[in-house]
CSV table of C-alpha atoms in Angstrom, one decimal:
chain,number,residue,atom,x,y,z
F,1,MET,CA,-9.9,-9.1,3.7
F,2,THR,CA,-8.1,-4.0,3.5
F,3,ALA,CA,-8.7,-2.5,0.6
F,4,ILE,CA,-6.5,0.0,0.7
F,5,ILE,CA,-8.3,3.0,-2.4
F,6,ASP,CA,-5.8,4.0,-3.9
F,7,TYR,CA,-7.3,7.0,-6.2
F,8,GLY,CA,-3.7,8.9,-6.5
F,9,VAL,CA,-3.0,10.2,-2.9
F,10,GLY,CA,-1.3,9.4,-0.5
F,11,ASN,CA,0.7,7.0,1.1
F,12,LEU,CA,0.1,3.6,0.3
F,13,PHE,CA,3.1,1.4,0.2
F,14,SER,CA,3.7,3.0,4.4
F,15,LEU,CA,0.4,2.1,4.8
F,16,GLU,CA,0.5,-1.2,3.2
F,17,CYS,CA,3.5,-2.2,5.4
F,18,SER,CA,2.0,-1.0,8.4
F,19,LEU,CA,-1.1,-3.1,7.7
F,20,SER,CA,0.9,-6.7,7.1
F,21,SER,CA,3.4,-6.4,10.1
F,22,ILE,CA,-0.4,-6.6,12.3
F,23,GLY,CA,-1.3,-9.7,10.7
F,24,GLU,CA,-3.8,-8.1,8.3
F,25,GLU,CA,-4.0,-9.0,4.5
F,26,THR,CA,-4.4,-6.4,1.8
F,27,VAL,CA,-4.5,-4.9,-0.9
F,28,VAL,CA,-4.1,-1.7,-2.8
F,29,THR,CA,-5.9,-1.4,-5.3
F,30,ASP,CA,-8.5,0.9,-7.6
F,31,ASP,CA,-10.8,-1.8,-9.1
F,32,LEU,CA,-14.6,-1.6,-7.2
F,33,LYS,CA,-15.2,-5.2,-7.9
F,34,MET,CA,-12.1,-5.6,-5.4
F,35,LEU,CA,-14.1,-2.9,-2.9
F,36,GLU,CA,-17.5,-5.1,-3.2
F,37,LYS,CA,-14.5,-8.2,-2.4
F,38,ALA,CA,-13.4,-6.5,0.7
F,39,ASP,CA,-14.2,-6.9,4.4
F,40,ARG,CA,-13.9,-3.0,5.1
F,41,LEU,CA,-11.7,0.0,3.5
F,42,VAL,CA,-9.2,2.0,4.2
F,43,LEU,CA,-9.3,5.8,2.0
F,44,PRO,CA,-5.6,8.0,2.9
F,45,GLY,CA,-4.7,11.1,1.5
F,46,VAL,CA,-2.0,13.1,1.9
F,47,GLY,CA,-1.8,17.2,0.4
F,48,ALA,CA,-4.6,19.5,-0.1
F,49,PHE,CA,-8.1,18.2,0.0
F,50,ARG,CA,-9.0,20.4,-3.3
F,51,ASP,CA,-6.4,18.3,-5.0
F,52,ALA,CA,-7.4,15.0,-3.4
F,53,ARG,CA,-11.9,15.2,-4.2
F,54,GLU,CA,-10.3,15.8,-7.7
F,55,ALA,CA,-8.5,12.8,-7.6
F,56,LEU,CA,-11.0,10.9,-5.9
F,57,ARG,CA,-14.2,12.3,-8.4
F,58,LYS,CA,-11.4,11.9,-11.5
F,59,SER,CA,-10.5,8.5,-10.2
F,60,GLY,CA,-14.9,7.0,-10.8
F,61,LEU,CA,-14.8,5.4,-6.8
F,62,GLU,CA,-16.7,8.2,-5.7
F,63,LYS,CA,-20.5,6.9,-6.0
F,64,GLY,CA,-18.7,3.1,-5.7
F,65,ILE,CA,-17.0,4.0,-2.5
F,66,LEU,CA,-20.7,6.1,-1.5
F,67,ASP,CA,-22.9,3.4,-2.4
F,68,LEU,CA,-20.7,0.2,-0.1
F,69,VAL,CA,-20.4,2.5,3.5
F,70,GLU,CA,-24.2,2.8,2.6
F,71,LYS,CA,-24.7,-1.1,2.6
F,72,GLY,CA,-23.1,-1.4,5.8
F,73,LYS,CA,-18.8,-1.1,4.8
F,74,PRO,CA,-16.6,0.0,7.2
F,75,ILE,CA,-14.5,2.9,6.1
F,76,LEU,CA,-11.9,4.0,7.7
F,77,GLY,CA,-10.0,7.6,7.0
F,78,ILE,CA,-6.7,8.3,7.9
F,79,CYS,CA,-5.1,11.8,7.8
F,80,LEU,CA,-6.9,13.3,5.0
F,81,GLY,CA,-9.1,10.1,3.7
F,82,MET,CA,-10.4,11.0,7.4
F,83,GLN,CA,-11.2,15.1,6.1
F,84,LEU,CA,-12.3,13.5,3.3
F,85,LEU,CA,-14.9,11.8,4.6
F,86,PHE,CA,-16.7,14.3,6.3
F,87,ASP,CA,-19.1,17.7,4.1
F,88,LYS,CA,-17.7,20.1,4.1
F,89,ASP,CA,-13.9,21.3,4.1
F,90,TYR,CA,-13.0,25.2,4.1
F,91,GLU,CA,-8.5,24.4,3.2
F,92,ASP,CA,-7.5,27.3,1.1
F,93,GLY,CA,-12.0,27.9,-0.2
F,94,VAL,CA,-14.7,25.9,0.2
F,95,TYR,CA,-14.9,22.3,-0.8
F,96,GLU,CA,-17.5,19.6,-0.3
F,97,GLY,CA,-16.2,15.9,0.9
F,98,LEU,CA,-18.1,12.9,1.1
F,99,GLY,CA,-21.4,13.5,3.3
F,100,LEU,CA,-20.0,10.3,5.6
F,101,ILE,CA,-19.4,11.8,8.8
F,102,PRO,CA,-21.9,14.9,9.9
F,103,GLY,CA,-19.3,18.8,9.9
F,104,GLU,CA,-16.9,20.7,8.9
F,105,VAL,CA,-13.6,21.0,8.8
F,106,ARG,CA,-12.2,24.1,9.5
F,107,ALA,CA,-8.4,25.4,10.5
F,108,ILE,CA,-7.2,24.8,14.6
F,109,ARG,CA,-6.4,28.4,14.5
F,110,GLU,CA,-10.0,28.8,14.6
F,111,VAL,CA,-10.1,27.3,18.0
F,112,ILE,CA,-7.7,26.6,20.2
F,113,PRO,CA,-6.3,29.9,22.4
F,114,LYS,CA,-4.2,32.6,22.0
F,115,GLY,CA,-0.9,31.7,22.8
F,116,LEU,CA,-0.4,27.5,22.0
F,117,LYS,CA,1.6,27.5,19.6
F,118,ILE,CA,0.6,25.1,17.0
F,119,PRO,CA,1.4,21.9,15.4
F,120,HIS,CA,2.1,21.2,19.4
F,121,ILE,CA,5.0,18.9,19.0
F,122,GLY,CA,5.0,17.1,22.5
F,123,TRP,CA,3.9,14.8,24.6
F,124,ASN,CA,0.7,14.7,27.3
F,125,ALA,CA,-0.8,12.6,29.8
F,126,LEU,CA,-3.9,11.2,28.7
F,127,SER,CA,-7.9,11.8,30.0
F,128,ILE,CA,-9.5,8.9,29.1
F,129,LYS,CA,-13.5,10.2,28.7
F,130,LYS,CA,-15.2,7.0,28.2
F,131,ASP,CA,-14.0,3.4,28.6
F,132,SER,CA,-13.6,1.3,24.9
F,133,ARG,CA,-11.9,-1.5,23.5
F,134,LEU,CA,-9.3,0.6,21.5
F,135,PHE,CA,-7.9,1.4,26.0
F,136,LYS,CA,-7.6,-2.0,26.5
F,137,TYR,CA,-3.2,-1.5,27.0
F,138,ILE,CA,-4.1,1.6,28.0
F,139,LYS,CA,-4.8,3.9,31.2
F,140,ASN,CA,-5.6,7.3,32.1
F,141,GLY,CA,-3.0,9.2,33.3
F,142,ASP,CA,-0.7,7.5,30.0
């Protein structure tokens, strides 16, 4: 079972429907006991980093999530939830993340070459650098 962490930030219904459509048993919960029972966790998130981080703190789930991950429970961050997994974020200030992934989340404008349009919307050919089961049905150049 996959537990979708409900801390008040995220499109939980859409995520739950997506996982259910591929046959995954899911539960949307803010109950630490349910998170402990789950095989894996998903941390969603939509909006500003600071607000999401504060919502996670106020939910009372932060320490429990960190303890579960430290014990080996897999966690997937989606969108802002992925950013929360890092050490630090610089969106409208400097904010501490959960520290599960070493690194910092910075604005893309700081690292892309001048002249490229942000956001980039369109299609690109893939250049696969390392074989992975994620690419089972995808080939180089797709």
